[in-house]
Coordinates of C-alpha atoms in Angstrom, one line a residue:
Chain A
M1 CA 155.6 148.0 -73.7
T2 CA 156.5 147.4 -70.0
P3 CA 154.7 144.6 -68.3
R4 CA 152.9 147.1 -66.0
R5 CA 151.6 149.0 -68.9
G6 CA 150.4 145.9 -70.6
L7 CA 148.5 144.9 -67.5
F8 CA 147.0 148.3 -67.3
L9 CA 145.7 148.2 -70.9
G10 CA 144.5 144.6 -70.4
L11 CA 142.4 145.8 -67.4
L12 CA 141.0 148.7 -69.4
L13 CA 140.0 146.4 -72.2
F14 CA 138.4 144.0 -69.8
F15 CA 136.5 146.9 -68.1
L16 CA 135.2 148.3 -71.4
T17 CA 134.1 144.8 -72.6
A18 CA 132.3 144.2 -69.3
M19 CA 130.6 147.5 -69.5
T20 CA 129.5 146.8 -73.1
L21 CA 128.1 143.4 -72.1
A22 CA 126.2 145.0 -69.3
G23 CA 124.2 146.8 -71.9
A24 CA 123.0 143.5 -73.3
E25 CA 120.8 143.2 -76.3
N26 CA 117.9 141.2 -75.0
R27 CA 115.7 144.0 -73.8
L28 CA 113.1 146.3 -75.1
L29 CA 114.4 149.9 -75.2
V30 CA 111.6 152.5 -75.0
S31 CA 112.5 156.1 -75.6
A32 CA 109.7 158.2 -74.0
A33 CA 108.9 161.8 -73.4
S34 CA 109.9 163.0 -69.9
S35 CA 106.2 163.6 -68.9
L36 CA 105.5 159.9 -69.2
A37 CA 108.5 158.8 -67.1
E38 CA 106.6 158.2 -63.8
V39 CA 103.6 156.4 -65.2
L40 CA 105.7 154.2 -67.6
E41 CA 108.1 153.3 -64.7
S42 CA 105.1 152.1 -62.7
L43 CA 103.9 150.1 -65.7
A44 CA 107.3 148.7 -66.5
P45 CA 107.1 145.3 -64.6
E46 CA 103.7 144.5 -66.2
A47 CA 104.8 145.7 -69.6
S48 CA 107.9 143.5 -69.4
K49 CA 105.6 140.5 -68.7
A50 CA 103.2 141.4 -71.5
S51 CA 106.0 142.0 -74.1
G52 CA 108.1 139.1 -73.1
L53 CA 111.3 141.2 -72.8
P54 CA 112.5 143.4 -69.9
V55 CA 111.5 147.0 -70.7
L56 CA 114.1 149.7 -70.3
L57 CA 113.1 153.3 -70.3
N58 CA 115.1 156.2 -71.8
T59 CA 113.4 159.4 -71.0
G60 CA 114.1 162.9 -72.3
A61 CA 112.7 165.7 -74.5
S62 CA 111.0 164.3 -77.5
G63 CA 113.2 166.3 -79.9
S64 CA 116.4 164.9 -78.4
L65 CA 115.0 161.4 -78.4
R66 CA 114.2 161.8 -82.1
T67 CA 117.7 163.0 -82.8
Q68 CA 119.1 159.9 -81.1
I69 CA 116.9 157.6 -83.2
M70 CA 118.0 159.4 -86.4
A71 CA 121.6 158.9 -85.4
G72 CA 120.9 155.1 -85.1
A73 CA 120.4 154.6 -81.4
P74 CA 119.2 151.1 -80.8
V75 CA 115.6 152.1 -79.7
D76 CA 112.7 149.7 -80.1
V77 CA 109.7 151.9 -79.3
F78 CA 109.4 155.7 -79.4
I79 CA 106.7 157.6 -77.5
A80 CA 106.7 161.3 -78.3
A81 CA 104.8 164.1 -76.7
D82 CA 104.1 165.4 -80.2
P83 CA 103.0 163.3 -83.1
S84 CA 105.0 165.5 -85.4
D85 CA 108.2 163.9 -84.0
I86 CA 106.9 160.5 -85.1
D87 CA 105.8 161.9 -88.5
A88 CA 109.4 163.3 -89.1
L89 CA 110.8 159.8 -88.5
A90 CA 108.1 158.2 -90.6
A91 CA 109.1 160.5 -93.5
D92 CA 112.6 159.1 -93.4
G93 CA 111.2 155.5 -93.2
L94 CA 112.6 155.1 -89.7
V95 CA 109.4 153.8 -88.1
V96 CA 107.0 150.9 -88.9
P97 CA 104.1 152.8 -90.5
A98 CA 101.4 150.4 -89.3
S99 CA 102.6 150.7 -85.7
I100 CA 102.0 154.5 -85.4
R101 CA 99.3 155.1 -82.7
I102 CA 98.1 158.4 -81.4
F103 CA 96.9 156.9 -78.1
L104 CA 97.1 159.5 -75.3
G105 CA 96.4 163.2 -74.7
N106 CA 96.8 165.9 -72.3
S107 CA 94.9 169.1 -71.4
L108 CA 96.2 172.6 -70.9
V109 CA 95.6 174.6 -67.8
L110 CA 96.2 178.0 -66.3
I111 CA 97.8 177.7 -62.9
G112 CA 98.5 180.1 -60.0
E113 CA 100.2 179.9 -56.6
A114 CA 98.3 177.7 -54.2
G115 CA 95.8 179.3 -51.8
K116 CA 95.6 182.7 -53.6
G117 CA 91.9 182.0 -54.5
R118 CA 91.2 184.0 -57.6
G119 CA 87.9 182.9 -59.1
A120 CA 88.1 185.3 -62.1
E121 CA 87.9 184.9 -65.9
P122 CA 91.3 184.1 -67.6
R123 CA 91.0 187.5 -69.4
V124 CA 90.9 189.4 -66.1
L125 CA 93.6 187.2 -64.5
L126 CA 96.0 187.6 -67.5
S127 CA 95.5 191.4 -67.8
E128 CA 96.1 191.9 -64.1
A129 CA 99.1 189.6 -63.8
R130 CA 102.6 191.1 -63.9
L131 CA 104.1 188.1 -65.5
L132 CA 103.0 184.8 -67.2
A133 CA 105.3 181.8 -67.3
I134 CA 105.0 179.5 -70.3
G135 CA 107.3 176.9 -71.9
N136 CA 109.5 178.3 -74.7
P137 CA 107.2 177.9 -77.8
E138 CA 110.2 177.2 -80.0
T139 CA 111.5 174.3 -78.0
V140 CA 108.9 173.1 -75.4
P141 CA 105.7 171.5 -76.6
V142 CA 103.6 172.8 -73.7
G143 CA 104.8 176.3 -74.7
R144 CA 103.7 175.8 -78.3
Y145 CA 100.2 174.7 -77.2
A146 CA 100.0 177.7 -74.8
R147 CA 100.8 180.1 -77.6
Q148 CA 98.1 178.4 -79.8
A149 CA 95.4 178.4 -77.1
L150 CA 96.1 182.0 -75.9
G151 CA 96.2 183.1 -79.6
S152 CA 92.9 181.6 -80.6
L153 CA 91.2 182.9 -77.5
G154 CA 92.4 186.4 -78.3
L155 CA 94.5 186.6 -75.1
W156 CA 98.0 186.6 -76.7
E157 CA 98.1 190.4 -77.0
L158 CA 97.3 190.7 -73.3
V159 CA 100.4 188.8 -72.3
A160 CA 102.8 190.1 -75.0
G161 CA 105.8 191.6 -73.2
K162 CA 105.2 189.9 -69.9
L163 CA 106.1 186.3 -70.9
L164 CA 108.7 184.4 -69.0
L165 CA 109.8 181.5 -71.1
G166 CA 110.7 178.3 -69.2
G167 CA 112.9 175.5 -70.5
S168 CA 110.4 172.9 -69.5
A169 CA 106.9 172.5 -68.0
R170 CA 108.6 171.7 -64.7
Q171 CA 110.4 175.0 -64.7
V172 CA 107.1 176.9 -65.3
L173 CA 105.6 174.9 -62.4
E174 CA 108.5 175.9 -60.1
Y175 CA 108.2 179.6 -61.0
V176 CA 104.6 179.6 -60.1
K177 CA 104.9 177.3 -57.0
S178 CA 107.6 179.5 -55.5
G179 CA 105.6 182.6 -56.1
S180 CA 108.2 184.1 -58.5
V181 CA 105.5 184.4 -61.2
P182 CA 101.8 184.7 -60.5
L183 CA 100.5 182.7 -63.4
G184 CA 101.7 179.9 -65.7
V185 CA 100.4 177.5 -68.4
V186 CA 101.2 173.8 -68.1
F187 CA 99.6 170.5 -68.8
S188 CA 97.1 169.2 -66.3
T189 CA 99.3 166.2 -65.6
D190 CA 102.1 168.5 -64.6
A191 CA 99.8 170.6 -62.3
R192 CA 98.3 167.5 -60.5
G193 CA 99.5 167.2 -56.9
A194 CA 102.2 169.8 -57.6
G195 CA 101.0 172.3 -55.0
V196 CA 99.5 174.9 -57.4
D197 CA 95.9 175.9 -58.0
I198 CA 94.3 175.2 -61.4
L199 CA 92.5 178.4 -62.3
Y200 CA 91.2 177.6 -65.8
S201 CA 91.2 174.7 -68.2
F202 CA 91.7 175.6 -71.9
P203 CA 89.1 174.0 -74.1
E204 CA 90.5 171.5 -76.7
S205 CA 88.8 173.7 -79.4
S206 CA 91.3 176.5 -78.6
M207 CA 94.1 174.5 -80.1
T208 CA 94.4 173.6 -83.8
T209 CA 95.8 170.2 -82.7
P210 CA 95.2 169.3 -79.1
P211 CA 98.1 167.8 -77.1
R212 CA 98.5 164.2 -78.1
Y213 CA 101.2 161.5 -77.5
A214 CA 102.1 159.2 -80.4
M215 CA 104.1 156.0 -80.4
A216 CA 105.6 153.9 -83.0
V217 CA 107.9 150.8 -83.4
I218 CA 111.3 151.8 -84.8
A219 CA 112.0 150.1 -88.2
S220 CA 115.5 148.9 -87.2
S221 CA 114.2 147.2 -84.0
R222 CA 115.4 143.7 -83.6
H223 CA 112.5 142.9 -81.4
R224 CA 109.6 143.9 -83.5
D225 CA 107.1 141.4 -82.1
A226 CA 107.9 142.2 -78.5
A227 CA 107.6 145.9 -79.4
L228 CA 104.2 145.4 -80.9
R229 CA 103.1 143.5 -77.8
F230 CA 104.4 146.4 -75.7
E231 CA 102.2 148.8 -77.8
A232 CA 99.2 146.5 -77.4
F233 CA 99.8 146.6 -73.6
L234 CA 99.8 150.4 -73.5
L235 CA 96.5 150.4 -75.4
G236 CA 95.0 147.8 -72.9
P237 CA 92.8 148.4 -69.9
A238 CA 95.5 148.3 -67.1
S239 CA 97.5 151.0 -68.9
R240 CA 94.5 153.1 -69.6
K241 CA 93.5 153.1 -66.0
A242 CA 97.1 154.1 -64.9
F243 CA 97.1 156.9 -67.5
S244 CA 93.7 158.4 -66.6
S245 CA 94.4 158.2 -62.9
R246 CA 97.4 160.6 -63.5
G247 CA 95.3 163.1 -65.4
F248 CA 96.0 162.0 -69.0
V249 CA 93.2 162.3 -71.6
L250 CA 92.2 159.1 -73.5
P251 CA 91.2 160.2 -76.9
Chain B
M1 CA 116.1 150.2 -58.9
T2 CA 117.7 151.1 -55.7
G3 CA 118.6 154.6 -54.5
F4 CA 122.3 153.9 -54.7
D5 CA 122.3 152.7 -58.3
P6 CA 123.2 156.1 -59.8
V7 CA 125.9 156.6 -57.2
A8 CA 127.7 153.4 -57.9
L9 CA 127.3 153.9 -61.7
S10 CA 128.7 157.4 -61.5
L11 CA 131.7 156.3 -59.5
G12 CA 132.3 153.4 -62.1
V13 CA 131.9 155.7 -65.1
A14 CA 134.2 158.4 -63.7
T15 CA 136.8 155.8 -62.8
G16 CA 136.6 154.2 -66.3
S17 CA 136.8 157.7 -67.9
T18 CA 139.8 158.7 -65.8
I19 CA 141.7 155.6 -66.8
L20 CA 140.8 156.1 -70.5
T21 CA 141.9 159.8 -70.4
L22 CA 145.1 158.8 -68.7
V23 CA 145.9 156.1 -71.2
V24 CA 145.1 158.4 -74.1
G25 CA 146.1 161.8 -72.6
L26 CA 149.5 161.0 -71.1
P27 CA 151.2 159.6 -74.3
L28 CA 149.6 162.4 -76.3
A29 CA 151.0 165.0 -73.9
R30 CA 154.4 163.3 -74.0
A31 CA 154.4 163.3 -77.8
M32 CA 153.2 166.9 -78.1
A33 CA 155.4 168.4 -75.4
S34 CA 158.4 168.3 -77.7
R35 CA 156.5 169.4 -80.9
S36 CA 155.5 172.9 -82.1
S37 CA 154.7 172.3 -85.8
I38 CA 151.4 173.7 -87.3
L39 CA 150.1 170.2 -87.6
S40 CA 150.6 169.5 -83.9
R41 CA 148.9 172.8 -83.0
I42 CA 145.9 171.7 -85.0
A43 CA 145.9 168.3 -83.3
E44 CA 146.1 170.1 -79.9
G45 CA 143.2 172.3 -80.9
L46 CA 141.1 169.2 -81.6
I47 CA 142.0 167.7 -78.3
M48 CA 141.0 170.9 -76.5
L49 CA 137.8 171.4 -78.5
P50 CA 135.4 169.6 -76.0
M51 CA 136.6 172.1 -73.4
V52 CA 135.1 175.0 -75.4
L53 CA 132.1 173.3 -77.0
P54 CA 128.9 173.0 -75.0
P55 CA 128.7 169.4 -73.7
T56 CA 125.5 168.8 -75.6
V57 CA 127.2 169.7 -78.8
T58 CA 130.1 167.4 -78.0
G59 CA 127.5 164.7 -77.3
Y60 CA 125.8 165.3 -80.6
I61 CA 129.1 165.0 -82.4
L62 CA 129.9 161.7 -80.6
L63 CA 126.4 160.5 -81.4
S64 CA 127.0 161.2 -85.1
L65 CA 130.3 159.4 -85.0
F66 CA 129.2 156.4 -82.9
G67 CA 125.6 156.1 -84.2
R68 CA 124.7 153.2 -86.5
H69 CA 125.1 155.5 -89.5
G70 CA 128.3 157.2 -88.3
P71 CA 131.9 156.3 -89.4
F72 CA 132.8 154.5 -86.1
G73 CA 129.3 153.3 -85.4
S74 CA 128.9 151.5 -88.7
A75 CA 132.4 149.9 -88.5
L76 CA 131.7 148.7 -84.9
D77 CA 128.2 147.5 -86.0
A78 CA 129.8 145.2 -88.5
L79 CA 131.8 143.7 -85.6
G80 CA 128.6 143.3 -83.5
I81 CA 129.6 146.1 -81.0
H82 CA 127.1 148.7 -80.1
I83 CA 128.2 151.8 -78.2
V84 CA 125.2 154.2 -78.1
F85 CA 123.0 153.7 -75.0
T86 CA 125.5 151.6 -73.1
R87 CA 127.8 152.2 -70.1
T88 CA 130.7 152.3 -72.5
A89 CA 129.0 155.3 -74.1
A90 CA 128.8 157.0 -70.7
V91 CA 132.6 156.3 -70.3
I92 CA 133.4 157.6 -73.8
A93 CA 131.3 160.8 -73.3
S94 CA 132.9 161.5 -69.9
A95 CA 136.4 160.8 -71.2
T96 CA 136.0 163.0 -74.3
V97 CA 134.8 165.9 -72.2
S98 CA 137.6 165.5 -69.5
L99 CA 140.4 164.7 -71.9
P100 CA 141.4 168.3 -72.3
L101 CA 141.9 168.7 -68.5
M102 CA 144.1 165.5 -68.3
Y103 CA 146.0 166.5 -71.4
Q104 CA 146.8 170.0 -70.3
S105 CA 147.8 168.9 -66.8
C106 CA 150.1 166.1 -68.1
K107 CA 151.7 168.4 -70.7
S108 CA 152.6 171.2 -68.3
A109 CA 153.8 168.5 -65.7
I110 CA 156.1 167.0 -68.4
L111 CA 157.3 170.4 -69.5
S112 CA 158.1 171.4 -66.0
V113 CA 160.6 168.6 -65.7
D114 CA 164.1 170.0 -66.3
P115 CA 165.4 168.4 -69.6
L116 CA 168.8 168.3 -68.0
F117 CA 167.7 165.1 -66.0
A118 CA 166.7 163.3 -69.2
R119 CA 169.9 164.3 -70.9
A120 CA 171.9 163.1 -67.9
A121 CA 170.1 159.8 -67.8
G122 CA 170.8 159.5 -71.6
T123 CA 174.6 159.9 -71.1
L124 CA 174.4 157.2 -68.5
G125 CA 173.0 154.8 -71.1
A126 CA 169.2 154.9 -70.5
G127 CA 166.9 154.5 -73.5
P128 CA 164.0 156.8 -74.3
A129 CA 161.4 154.4 -72.6
R130 CA 163.6 154.1 -69.5
I131 CA 164.1 157.8 -69.3
F132 CA 160.4 158.4 -69.5
F133 CA 159.4 155.8 -66.9
R134 CA 162.3 156.2 -64.5
V135 CA 163.0 159.9 -64.7
E136 CA 160.3 162.1 -66.4
L137 CA 157.3 160.2 -65.1
P138 CA 158.2 160.2 -61.4
L139 CA 159.1 163.9 -61.5
A140 CA 155.9 164.8 -63.4
L141 CA 153.7 162.6 -61.1
P142 CA 152.2 165.3 -58.9
G143 CA 151.0 167.2 -62.0
I144 CA 149.6 164.0 -63.5
I145 CA 147.8 163.1 -60.3
G146 CA 146.3 166.6 -60.4
G147 CA 145.2 166.0 -63.9
M148 CA 143.6 162.7 -62.9
A149 CA 141.7 164.4 -60.1
L150 CA 140.4 167.1 -62.5
A151 CA 139.4 164.4 -65.1
F152 CA 137.7 162.4 -62.4
A153 CA 135.8 165.4 -61.1
R154 CA 134.7 166.5 -64.6
G155 CA 133.7 162.9 -65.5
F156 CA 131.8 162.5 -62.3
G157 CA 129.7 165.6 -63.0
E158 CA 129.3 165.0 -66.8
F159 CA 125.7 165.6 -68.0
G160 CA 125.2 167.0 -71.5
A161 CA 127.3 164.7 -73.6
T162 CA 126.3 161.6 -71.5
L163 CA 122.6 162.4 -72.0
M164 CA 123.1 162.4 -75.8
L165 CA 125.3 159.4 -76.3
A166 CA 124.3 157.1 -73.4
G167 CA 120.7 158.2 -72.9
N168 CA 118.9 158.5 -69.6
I169 CA 118.1 154.8 -68.7
P170 CA 117.6 154.1 -65.0
G171 CA 119.9 151.3 -63.8
L172 CA 121.9 151.3 -67.0
T173 CA 123.1 154.7 -67.9
Q174 CA 121.4 157.1 -65.5
T175 CA 124.3 158.6 -63.7
L176 CA 124.1 160.8 -60.6
P177 CA 123.7 164.1 -62.5
L178 CA 121.0 162.6 -64.8
A179 CA 119.2 161.1 -61.8
I180 CA 119.2 164.4 -59.9
Y181 CA 117.9 166.2 -63.0
G182 CA 115.2 163.5 -63.5
A183 CA 114.1 163.7 -59.8
V184 CA 113.8 167.5 -60.0
E185 CA 112.0 167.3 -63.3
S186 CA 109.4 164.9 -61.9
G187 CA 109.1 166.8 -58.7
D188 CA 110.5 164.0 -56.5
E189 CA 112.1 166.2 -54.0
P190 CA 113.1 163.6 -51.3
R191 CA 115.0 161.6 -54.0
A192 CA 116.6 164.8 -55.4
R193 CA 117.8 165.7 -51.9
F194 CA 119.1 162.2 -51.2
L195 CA 121.1 162.1 -54.4
L196 CA 122.3 165.7 -53.8
G197 CA 123.6 164.6 -50.3
A198 CA 125.4 161.6 -51.8
T199 CA 127.0 163.9 -54.5
V200 CA 128.3 166.3 -51.9
V201 CA 129.7 163.6 -49.6
I202 CA 131.5 161.9 -52.6
A203 CA 132.8 165.2 -54.0
F204 CA 134.1 166.2 -50.6
A205 CA 135.8 162.8 -50.2
I206 CA 137.5 163.1 -53.6
V207 CA 138.8 166.6 -52.7
I208 CA 140.4 165.2 -49.5
V209 CA 141.8 162.1 -51.1
V210 CA 143.4 164.1 -53.9
S211 CA 145.0 166.7 -51.7
V212 CA 146.5 164.0 -49.5
A213 CA 147.7 162.0 -52.5
E214 CA 149.1 165.1 -54.2
G215 CA 150.9 166.2 -51.1
R216 CA 152.5 162.7 -50.6
S217 CA 153.6 162.4 -54.2
R218 CA 155.0 165.9 -54.2
R219 CA 157.1 165.0 -51.2
Q220 CA 158.3 161.8 -52.8
G221 CA 159.0 163.7 -56.1
G222 CA 161.1 166.1 -54.1
K223 CA 163.1 163.2 -52.7
G224 CA 163.5 161.8 -56.2
R225 CA 164.9 165.1 -57.3
N226 CA 167.5 165.1 -54.6
R227 CA 168.6 161.6 -55.5
A228 CA 168.8 162.6 -59.2

């Protein structure tokens, strides 16, 4: 090995070590559904104080976050947009059973482009609309709830053949906001302050299981006490206030 | 978290990934350039695989390998090293996805060097290492620099594999592409536009720097050729 090459490898090794150390162990890693990113970010400083460890957020689709945990990602707390993701981990013994909490909910709304003022029944709106944007029921939770609610209200037949499947609630929102699609179904927390009109709120009874968020402490967490304190903080008054001010439902 | 965090992080990750692909890709390309057995074809196929696979799939494979239950992950775990959800993970993800670009560029650069020069250096008493560093490498340099540029660009824009292996952690592993995606997903348009502007400026700077560097090394390579 020439000296120059040795120096090069040495530098690389140093670089990689420095990068690994930068991801230090003394923090609470919380994997949370994307829809919670904003509110959790705003709560992070207080949550760090309450849990005793700096809280780091890893946000994404609940399904991908679950996959990462199953592969052994060093996550301490998992907050999923669907309790079934937590249940799947519980079945494999990957979460602390006593730490599972269904603590937050959402409501489903029918939205339209802002300022189009259509005060009609959802049945009339849906039969007149050219297209309806919903999340893909196979992959996006909000899409699955939309299919359930439309089905139980007998509206699914009306929209068959004119569904536009979005990859996320945000995409559905963009379709409607930009006027590309007249109607869409999203969560009320997505629709808030997004520049669309809420035309109808689906009753919770229209869904077999209404939208709920669940959280649990991961069994392999090395900071179980801090993780439990973090959970307690999310169940406390400061967090509840932040959640309800952003349109979440407190069951 | 400041607005520039993802910018600095992305530049660091892309630099680390380019160095890693060069250190791995160049020797591989040198070794493979003179081989054509079935086994080497298979190895080449493996190197090129991330080019064909969707990055998310590459990320999933890396996650299975480096996760705590994976073959690499469990071995490293025993040493107290954790890869998943660190900046190292971001570098590994970017490097895996950009290795095919580096490898291909290096290989064709090495193959484009007339073997006559190596043989001539051999008759004058140079060993294989000396031939490589003093004859082949300088002549192949423009192609190698081109490969570094491609690898850097690919690493800078990496999204799918990074999201899987390194996660989306602001301030730790949230690179520029992830930050833009997050800003769009959360409807934060000013932030999305700011990050987009930063990306365009950096990408443009890279293109300029590379074309200048490549032009310069091509001229020097030409001079070297005359001397040889």
